[in-house]
């Protein structure tokens, strides 16, 4: 059945009409009976005189009854249950309508043809009654289908008019008929229109309903409606199911029952909902939590008040959608946005936020807080040599150690790379902070086991503190940054508190950088040369060129200070070129028997043009390339990147010699040397100095380095030899070369030339016999004060001039101390060297050992260090 209705649809296409017309046909036997009755009345009962004489009467009436008979048969046939609608509806309808019209008209003609000819009297009334009755019987049947009724009415009128054969009546009937046709048309049109509109409205309603159902069923959203008391009158089945209830059980319950009441800071949306409901104002997309037991479910709900025609409030109607998944992914995104993926620590954004919050309480008042900035020493080397997966694991383990140490005292965050930040709210006491920093440094100095290997890194820490004076977080971070800088500057593996002077240091750095830019042009740089001596023959084999900078007419600036600045600002490249050219010129002056070594810093090494610069300088000076030696520190050597190895090969091809500088300070394994094309290893001063001291392990280390180097046909130079004792030891250990004050300090080129000329290329050792005098071993805990902070440390041995202190990490050379041996026994001292947690200090003046460490046998006090030769 077509539910759609085209505008030009015919009446017969209307199923409603067809049904009604069928019903008319089905009832037609009553009409048939009534007309047959008319026939019999006319023909037999009192009878019409001459009925059978007038065919216009008996024949026409008979024909009409014939039509009725056919229609009755059609009607009865349509009753049969297995017959649906007739196949050709149009034809069927036309036939039925035609039969109604024809039957009615013929009957009407026959009944009116001689109605008046009976001369009045009771017969007339009887016949009229029968006629009216018949008409009414038929009329009540056709009334079922309005068009059929019109047809019937028309046919009655026309038939009557024809029957009477009265011209004016026939005319009137014709007009009546015309009117009827117009009326039928209009009525049909109107009916069609209303039917169509009705059907459309119904189907639209149905469609809307279906859509709503589908929408609900898909679980995409749900609907709700309340009465004026806020009690549910409708709620989607799906959402009721989610709540573990049936929709019917929720009806009549307050709408707010399906929303979880929360206490906490996130309840603003909930409050908005309450407000909207009570103020009868619309609300849109409020995020609320569903009152579902044991599950976290989020909804977004919207609603608006509804009112009746009179404008009276009737309740709320609205919709809701499920936000749970969205919330979850939001939370995941949030997690990603706030935490470092690798370590799980707070990321830069989050830790900055935490610092901000630690600095102010919830009402915005400043609070005390400390900030630790930590940086791993030599992490890059580990990452580059052992690979990024190892680097990643290292960072994870570092993060784990840090979180363990900090516990709930504060928050650890990773800023990126090997930089970590620790926020410690409410802690400002220097000793507490120093303790924390010390534990971190100690903990991170222990080896990390990664993939069966032991990896070692160190750490440096900068500390800044806000006492609750409302220091902005940015200032705190900057201060910690400066303190970290100072810690690294102090030789790494230490912590530093921020001090205002550090700002000056930072600006001093800047000033140095600016001045260094002009230093080359102003001719402020020069090279000094320190002899390197063959141990066996005491012949000078060459010199190490060391840079000096006389800034303006002012002070000398140590290369240890300005070389790192030159590195950072890339000024090292032009300066390095100048050094190489100057060194080559010096080689020319020194003659073919001598070599000159220059230091090549990592930045220079990374510079593509280095081999070309070297070859240019060598050929310009006209020297043999092997007279030039490049000293490269372990740091570069550790980085096994393809570019690095390529650079090693390119340098090797220029024919210059390569020396591994400061060996032992880094972390390269001895076995590593086998792969490297070095001609020489320079053993770092920290191993050499004091190696003769029986308590030190250094001799054993030097011995193994020398053994390996010899096996690899490399020379060894022991750096920093100052005393005869050390020289003897070095000689005994088989080092091939020595460089140190004992054979000469770095000197101007003219002095170097004098040196080799006067001695015929030979030099003799000149220096102290030994670095230290006899010392007492102790195990005493004392307090050490430095830079305004107090630490606890252990005195391991002590002499009249100095002591070995354990428990202070990587103290930079030159640091001043006050050692508290007792309440009245305070000794000023200065760090001379430091290694890991040990520091060697020199007292400001000689002291009595017995007075310091109490009841021990007094050591033989010697007034001064022995001077040998
Ligand atoms: P380095 O390459 O290890 O140089 C050896 C340093 O030890 C020099 O200090 C030298 O004066 C010092 N020294 C040598 N013998 C002794 C000794 O017996 N006792 C003591 N206490 N010290 C001794 P200097 O000249 O201050 O240089 C420090 C560092 O600065 C150098 O360490 C090197 O890393 C860097 N440097 C110096 N000149 C240059 C240069 O021309 N280029 C580059 N890139 N770096 C340089
Ligand atoms: Ca060097
Ligand atoms: Ca060195």
Short mmCIF file of C-alpha atoms in Angstrom, two decimals, residues 270-483:
data_model
loop_
_atom_site.label_atom_id
_atom_site.label_comp_id
_atom_site.label_asym_id
_atom_site.label_seq_id
_atom_site.Cartn_x
_atom_site.Cartn_y
_atom_site.Cartn_z
CA UNK A 270 26.66 20.32 39.09
CA UNK A 271 25.83 23.55 40.81
CA UNK A 272 24.93 25.11 37.49
CA UNK A 273 22.49 22.26 36.91
CA UNK A 274 20.82 22.74 40.25
CA UNK A 275 20.54 26.43 39.61
CA UNK A 276 19.06 25.97 36.15
CA UNK A 277 16.49 23.47 37.36
CA UNK A 278 15.30 25.64 40.19
CA UNK A 279 15.36 28.86 38.20
CA UNK A 280 13.65 27.13 35.25
CA UNK A 281 16.28 28.32 32.81
CA UNK A 282 17.75 26.29 29.98
CA UNK A 283 21.15 24.65 30.37
CA UNK A 284 23.49 23.28 27.78
CA UNK A 285 26.09 20.52 27.75
CA UNK A 286 26.77 20.34 31.43
CA UNK A 287 29.25 17.66 32.38
CA UNK A 288 27.95 15.56 35.23
CA UNK A 289 28.76 12.20 36.67
CA UNK A 290 26.13 9.48 36.43
CA UNK A 291 24.89 7.88 39.63
CA UNK A 292 26.11 4.46 38.58
CA UNK A 293 27.33 2.14 41.28
CA UNK A 294 30.95 1.11 41.09
CA UNK A 295 31.65 2.71 37.76
CA UNK A 296 32.75 6.07 36.56
CA UNK A 297 30.40 7.32 33.91
CA UNK A 298 30.15 10.84 32.60
CA UNK A 299 27.32 12.56 30.83
CA UNK A 300 26.84 15.78 29.05
CA UNK A 301 23.28 16.94 29.59
CA UNK A 302 21.18 19.72 28.11
CA UNK A 303 17.64 20.73 28.88
CA UNK A 304 15.10 23.46 28.53
CA UNK A 305 11.89 24.28 30.38
CA UNK A 306 8.64 23.41 28.65
CA UNK A 307 5.33 25.19 29.12
CA UNK A 308 1.78 24.69 27.92
CA UNK A 309 -0.23 26.94 25.56
CA UNK A 310 -1.00 29.26 28.43
CA UNK A 311 2.67 29.66 29.20
CA UNK A 312 2.57 27.70 32.42
CA UNK A 313 5.71 25.80 33.33
CA UNK A 314 5.25 22.10 32.77
CA UNK A 315 8.66 20.68 33.46
CA UNK A 316 11.97 20.16 31.69
CA UNK A 317 12.79 18.27 28.56
CA UNK A 318 16.23 17.53 27.28
CA UNK A 319 18.84 15.14 26.13
CA UNK A 320 22.08 13.65 27.29
CA UNK A 321 25.13 12.05 25.76
CA UNK A 322 27.75 9.75 27.20
CA UNK A 323 31.09 11.44 27.78
CA UNK A 324 32.87 8.57 29.50
CA UNK A 325 35.11 7.65 26.58
CA UNK A 326 35.85 11.25 25.82
CA UNK A 327 36.70 11.91 29.44
CA UNK A 328 38.97 8.89 29.50
CA UNK A 329 40.86 9.97 26.44
CA UNK A 330 40.96 13.50 27.81
CA UNK A 331 42.53 12.10 30.92
CA UNK A 332 44.99 10.10 28.87
CA UNK A 333 45.85 13.20 26.91
CA UNK A 334 46.18 15.04 30.16
CA UNK A 335 48.47 12.33 31.46
CA UNK A 336 50.55 12.63 28.30
CA UNK A 337 50.56 16.37 28.60
CA UNK A 338 51.65 16.38 32.21
CA UNK A 339 53.98 13.45 32.56
CA UNK A 340 57.19 12.45 30.91
CA UNK A 341 56.58 9.33 28.86
CA UNK A 342 60.01 7.83 29.44
CA UNK A 343 60.35 8.20 33.19
CA UNK A 344 56.79 8.81 34.33
CA UNK A 345 57.99 11.88 36.20
CA UNK A 346 56.20 15.19 35.94
CA UNK A 347 57.21 16.94 32.75
CA UNK A 348 58.40 20.50 32.40
CA UNK A 349 54.90 21.91 32.17
CA UNK A 350 53.64 20.02 35.16
CA UNK A 351 56.60 20.56 37.42
CA UNK A 352 56.50 24.27 36.62
CA UNK A 353 52.87 24.24 37.61
CA UNK A 354 53.69 22.34 40.81
CA UNK A 355 56.39 24.85 41.67
CA UNK A 356 53.93 27.65 41.11
CA UNK A 357 51.50 25.95 43.47
CA UNK A 358 54.17 25.19 46.06
CA UNK A 359 55.11 28.86 46.16
CA UNK A 360 51.60 30.01 47.02
CA UNK A 361 48.95 28.44 49.14
CA UNK A 362 45.36 28.24 48.02
CA UNK A 363 44.58 31.77 49.07
CA UNK A 364 47.61 33.11 47.26
CA UNK A 365 49.89 33.74 50.22
CA UNK A 366 53.56 33.04 49.60
CA UNK A 367 54.97 29.85 51.08
CA UNK A 368 58.53 28.69 51.64
CA UNK A 369 59.88 26.30 49.06
CA UNK A 370 63.16 25.04 47.67
CA UNK A 371 64.04 24.15 44.13
CA UNK A 372 66.76 21.70 43.11
CA UNK A 373 67.99 21.62 39.57
CA UNK A 374 69.93 18.49 38.72
CA UNK A 375 71.92 17.65 35.68
CA UNK A 376 73.71 14.38 34.94
CA UNK A 377 77.40 14.67 34.27
CA UNK A 378 78.61 12.92 31.17
CA UNK A 379 75.18 11.65 30.23
CA UNK A 380 75.70 12.58 26.61
CA UNK A 381 78.79 10.42 26.46
CA UNK A 382 76.87 7.43 27.80
CA UNK A 383 74.04 8.04 25.41
CA UNK A 384 76.36 8.33 22.46
CA UNK A 385 78.68 5.45 23.27
CA UNK A 386 76.30 2.88 24.63
CA UNK A 387 73.33 3.87 22.55
CA UNK A 388 70.05 5.59 23.18
CA UNK A 389 68.25 2.54 24.61
CA UNK A 390 70.87 2.38 27.35
CA UNK A 391 70.59 6.14 27.82
CA UNK A 392 66.83 5.75 28.19
CA UNK A 393 67.20 2.99 30.75
CA UNK A 394 69.72 5.06 32.60
CA UNK A 395 67.28 7.96 32.79
CA UNK A 396 64.59 5.63 34.05
CA UNK A 397 66.86 4.32 36.79
CA UNK A 398 67.93 7.83 37.68
CA UNK A 399 64.26 8.79 37.93
CA UNK A 400 63.61 5.81 40.19
CA UNK A 401 66.50 6.69 42.51
CA UNK A 402 65.41 10.30 42.64
CA UNK A 403 61.80 9.49 43.50
CA UNK A 404 63.00 7.10 46.15
CA UNK A 405 65.21 9.71 47.77
CA UNK A 406 62.65 12.51 47.59
CA UNK A 407 59.72 10.35 48.67
CA UNK A 408 56.87 12.52 49.81
CA UNK A 409 59.12 15.41 50.68
CA UNK A 410 58.54 16.87 47.24
CA UNK A 411 58.04 16.31 43.55
CA UNK A 412 60.55 15.22 40.96
CA UNK A 413 60.19 16.31 37.36
CA UNK A 414 62.17 15.83 34.20
CA UNK A 415 62.71 18.94 32.16
CA UNK A 416 64.06 17.04 29.19
CA UNK A 417 67.36 15.41 28.28
CA UNK A 418 69.25 14.74 31.49
CA UNK A 419 67.84 17.71 33.35
CA UNK A 420 65.71 17.11 36.40
CA UNK A 421 63.91 19.52 38.68
CA UNK A 422 62.86 18.83 42.23
CA UNK A 423 60.33 20.96 44.07
CA UNK A 424 60.56 20.75 47.86
CA UNK A 425 57.72 22.67 49.47
CA UNK A 426 58.19 23.95 53.03
CA UNK A 427 61.87 23.01 53.17
CA UNK A 428 64.34 25.86 53.40
CA UNK A 429 66.87 24.79 56.03
CA UNK A 430 70.29 24.66 54.30
CA UNK A 431 71.46 21.58 56.19
CA UNK A 432 68.35 19.63 55.23
CA UNK A 433 68.68 20.67 51.62
CA UNK A 434 72.39 19.90 51.66
CA UNK A 435 71.60 16.46 53.01
CA UNK A 436 69.09 15.81 50.26
CA UNK A 437 71.47 17.06 47.59
CA UNK A 438 74.26 14.96 49.04
CA UNK A 439 72.12 11.84 49.07
CA UNK A 440 71.22 12.42 45.44
CA UNK A 441 74.83 12.90 44.39
CA UNK A 442 75.92 9.86 46.39
CA UNK A 443 73.13 7.71 45.07
CA UNK A 444 73.68 8.68 41.46
CA UNK A 445 77.42 8.16 41.75
CA UNK A 446 76.81 4.47 42.35
CA UNK A 447 76.99 2.44 39.18
CA UNK A 448 73.84 1.62 37.23
CA UNK A 449 73.42 -1.91 35.95
CA UNK A 450 72.07 -1.75 32.43
CA UNK A 451 72.03 -4.71 30.11
CA UNK A 452 74.76 -6.43 32.04
CA UNK A 453 77.00 -3.39 31.95
CA UNK A 454 77.93 -1.06 34.72
CA UNK A 455 77.29 2.50 33.74
CA UNK A 456 78.51 5.40 35.81
CA UNK A 457 77.42 8.99 35.66
CA UNK A 458 77.66 11.80 38.13
CA UNK A 459 75.38 14.64 38.91
CA UNK A 460 75.55 18.33 39.67
CA UNK A 461 72.89 20.18 41.60
CA UNK A 462 71.92 23.80 41.90
CA UNK A 463 69.70 24.82 44.81
CA UNK A 464 67.60 27.92 45.20
CA UNK A 465 65.31 28.73 48.08
CA UNK A 466 62.33 30.97 48.57
CA UNK A 467 61.79 31.75 52.23
CA UNK A 468 58.20 32.61 51.55
CA UNK A 469 58.84 36.18 50.50
CA UNK A 470 56.90 35.72 47.29
CA UNK A 471 59.81 35.10 44.97
CA UNK A 472 58.34 34.45 41.52
CA UNK A 473 58.88 30.93 40.26
CA UNK A 474 60.81 32.18 37.25
CA UNK A 475 63.33 33.87 39.54
CA UNK A 476 63.66 30.71 41.59
CA UNK A 477 64.31 28.66 38.47
CA UNK A 478 66.84 31.15 37.19
CA UNK A 479 68.64 31.16 40.54
CA UNK A 480 68.75 27.37 40.66
CA UNK A 481 70.05 27.45 37.12
CA UNK A 482 72.89 29.76 38.09
CA UNK A 483 73.66 27.59 41.11
#
